[in-house]
Amino acid sequence: GAVVSQHPSRVICKSGTSVKIECRSLDFQATTMFWYRQFPKQSLMLMATSNEGSKATYEQGVEKDKFLINHASLTLSTLTVTSAHPEDSSFYICSAPTTIAGGSGELFFGEGSRLTVL
Amino acid sequence: GENVEQHPSTLSVQEGDSAVIKCTYSDSASNYFPWYKQELGKRPQLIIDIRSNVGEKKDQRIAVTLNKTAKHFSLHITETQPEDSAVYFCAARRRDDKIIFGKGTRLHILP
């Protein structure tokens, strides 16, 4: 299946700093990528949709100025958590749908990034 | 927007027995329903999916059924094994192509 790689897998930072997470599609082009957040023992909550060549779209309640998304190329999307606070500590996971003709648009997930803000 | 409800939140079954997880969705335009298995600290893995033009799909011990009229779909795991213990998420694709997840079911396979 398609491969999505995410980096870093773990990051610990001080409150007030910014953290960048990268998501790459390794063997296919992804014009769209999705960013989810997962708190412990909870579901995956869609935060935003990253669109190559245009602005990201955010789900209701997600602060676009806090979670900056850049889709620099057809294989790379980045999520920057700006001025991170302890309540931003979570598991952030990106995904990309397959674009195989006739396919179902199955989502492939990155490994996830566990952010801990001290 | 799309709302996906999933039950139960926790399920314990004896090894070898069957497990059933049920989900409902709200958006009648949803046409794709994947199920994911997630082990602790790892990424979700697709285990089976179904499109709205079929009512049932089976892959070895795993099957999914879809009732479009009632807007619900279910995951069935037969002959459960210890390695089936994990969190399972149902999901539905919204009319804007975004995939929304249920709250998850923690499945415990008892020896």
Short mmCIF file of N, CA, C and O in Angstrom, two decimals, chain B residues 11-15 19 37-40 61 77 80-88 105-111:
data_model
loop_
_atom_site.label_atom_id
_atom_site.label_comp_id
_atom_site.label_asym_id
_atom_site.label_seq_id
_atom_site.Cartn_x
_atom_site.Cartn_y
_atom_site.Cartn_z
N LEU B 11 -15.52 -3.52 24.78
CA LEU B 11 -16.11 -4.82 24.51
C LEU B 11 -15.12 -5.91 24.90
O LEU B 11 -13.97 -5.88 24.46
N SER B 12 -15.58 -6.84 25.72
CA SER B 12 -14.75 -7.98 26.11
C SER B 12 -15.41 -9.25 25.63
O SER B 12 -16.60 -9.46 25.91
N VAL B 13 -14.67 -10.05 24.90
CA VAL B 13 -15.21 -11.33 24.43
C VAL B 13 -14.20 -12.43 24.69
O VAL B 13 -12.99 -12.20 24.73
N GLN B 14 -14.74 -13.63 24.87
CA GLN B 14 -13.88 -14.79 25.09
C GLN B 14 -13.18 -15.16 23.78
O GLN B 14 -13.79 -15.09 22.69
N GLU B 15 -11.94 -15.53 23.89
CA GLU B 15 -11.21 -15.98 22.70
C GLU B 15 -12.00 -17.05 21.96
O GLU B 15 -12.51 -18.00 22.58
N ALA B 19 -17.13 -10.89 17.85
CA ALA B 19 -17.27 -9.52 18.35
C ALA B 19 -18.00 -8.70 17.30
O ALA B 19 -17.73 -8.83 16.10
N LYS B 37 -8.06 -0.32 12.78
CA LYS B 37 -7.60 -0.93 14.02
C LYS B 37 -6.37 -0.15 14.48
O LYS B 37 -5.47 0.12 13.68
N GLN B 38 -6.37 0.24 15.74
CA GLN B 38 -5.24 1.00 16.25
C GLN B 38 -4.70 0.35 17.52
O GLN B 38 -5.43 0.19 18.50
N GLU B 39 -3.44 0.00 17.47
CA GLU B 39 -2.77 -0.52 18.66
C GLU B 39 -2.11 0.65 19.39
O GLU B 39 -1.84 1.69 18.78
N LEU B 40 -1.84 0.47 20.65
CA LEU B 40 -1.39 1.55 21.51
C LEU B 40 -0.16 2.25 20.94
O LEU B 40 0.86 1.61 20.67
N ARG B 61 -11.78 -13.49 8.59
CA ARG B 61 -12.58 -13.47 9.82
C ARG B 61 -13.32 -12.15 10.04
O ARG B 61 -14.02 -11.99 11.04
N ILE B 77 -16.21 -9.58 13.82
CA ILE B 77 -14.97 -10.36 13.85
C ILE B 77 -15.32 -11.73 14.42
O ILE B 77 -15.84 -11.84 15.53
N THR B 80 -12.39 -14.89 17.35
CA THR B 80 -11.44 -13.88 17.82
C THR B 80 -10.19 -14.51 18.43
O THR B 80 -10.23 -15.60 19.03
N GLN B 81 -9.10 -13.78 18.25
CA GLN B 81 -7.79 -14.23 18.72
C GLN B 81 -7.17 -13.14 19.59
O GLN B 81 -7.56 -11.97 19.48
N PRO B 82 -6.20 -13.48 20.43
CA PRO B 82 -5.60 -12.46 21.31
C PRO B 82 -5.08 -11.23 20.54
O PRO B 82 -5.21 -10.10 21.03
N GLU B 83 -4.56 -11.45 19.36
CA GLU B 83 -4.01 -10.32 18.60
C GLU B 83 -5.08 -9.39 18.04
O GLU B 83 -4.77 -8.35 17.47
N ASP B 84 -6.35 -9.77 18.22
CA ASP B 84 -7.43 -8.87 17.82
C ASP B 84 -7.65 -7.77 18.86
O ASP B 84 -8.38 -6.80 18.59
N SER B 85 -7.06 -7.91 20.03
CA SER B 85 -7.21 -6.88 21.07
C SER B 85 -6.60 -5.57 20.58
O SER B 85 -5.42 -5.53 20.22
N ALA B 86 -7.41 -4.53 20.57
CA ALA B 86 -6.97 -3.22 20.07
C ALA B 86 -8.15 -2.26 20.18
O ALA B 86 -9.22 -2.64 20.67
N VAL B 87 -7.95 -1.06 19.69
CA VAL B 87 -9.06 -0.11 19.58
C VAL B 87 -9.49 -0.08 18.11
O VAL B 87 -8.64 0.03 17.22
N TYR B 88 -10.77 -0.19 17.89
CA TYR B 88 -11.32 -0.18 16.53
C TYR B 88 -12.14 1.09 16.33
O TYR B 88 -12.94 1.47 17.18
N THR B 105 -13.86 1.73 19.84
CA THR B 105 -14.25 0.61 20.71
C THR B 105 -12.99 -0.11 21.14
O THR B 105 -12.20 -0.56 20.29
N ARG B 106 -12.82 -0.20 22.43
CA ARG B 106 -11.66 -0.93 22.96
C ARG B 106 -12.06 -2.39 23.10
O ARG B 106 -12.93 -2.73 23.92
N LEU B 107 -11.47 -3.24 22.28
CA LEU B 107 -11.80 -4.66 22.27
C LEU B 107 -10.76 -5.45 23.07
O LEU B 107 -9.56 -5.36 22.81
N HIS B 108 -11.27 -6.21 24.05
CA HIS B 108 -10.40 -7.08 24.84
C HIS B 108 -10.76 -8.52 24.53
O HIS B 108 -11.93 -8.91 24.65
N ILE B 109 -9.80 -9.31 24.16
CA ILE B 109 -10.02 -10.73 23.93
C ILE B 109 -9.53 -11.47 25.17
O ILE B 109 -8.33 -11.42 25.50
N LEU B 110 -10.45 -12.14 25.82
CA LEU B 110 -10.14 -12.81 27.08
C LEU B 110 -9.65 -14.23 26.84
O LEU B 110 -10.23 -14.93 26.01
N PRO B 111 -8.62 -14.66 27.53
CA PRO B 111 -8.07 -16.02 27.30
C PRO B 111 -9.00 -17.10 27.84
O PRO B 111 -9.84 -16.84 28.69
#
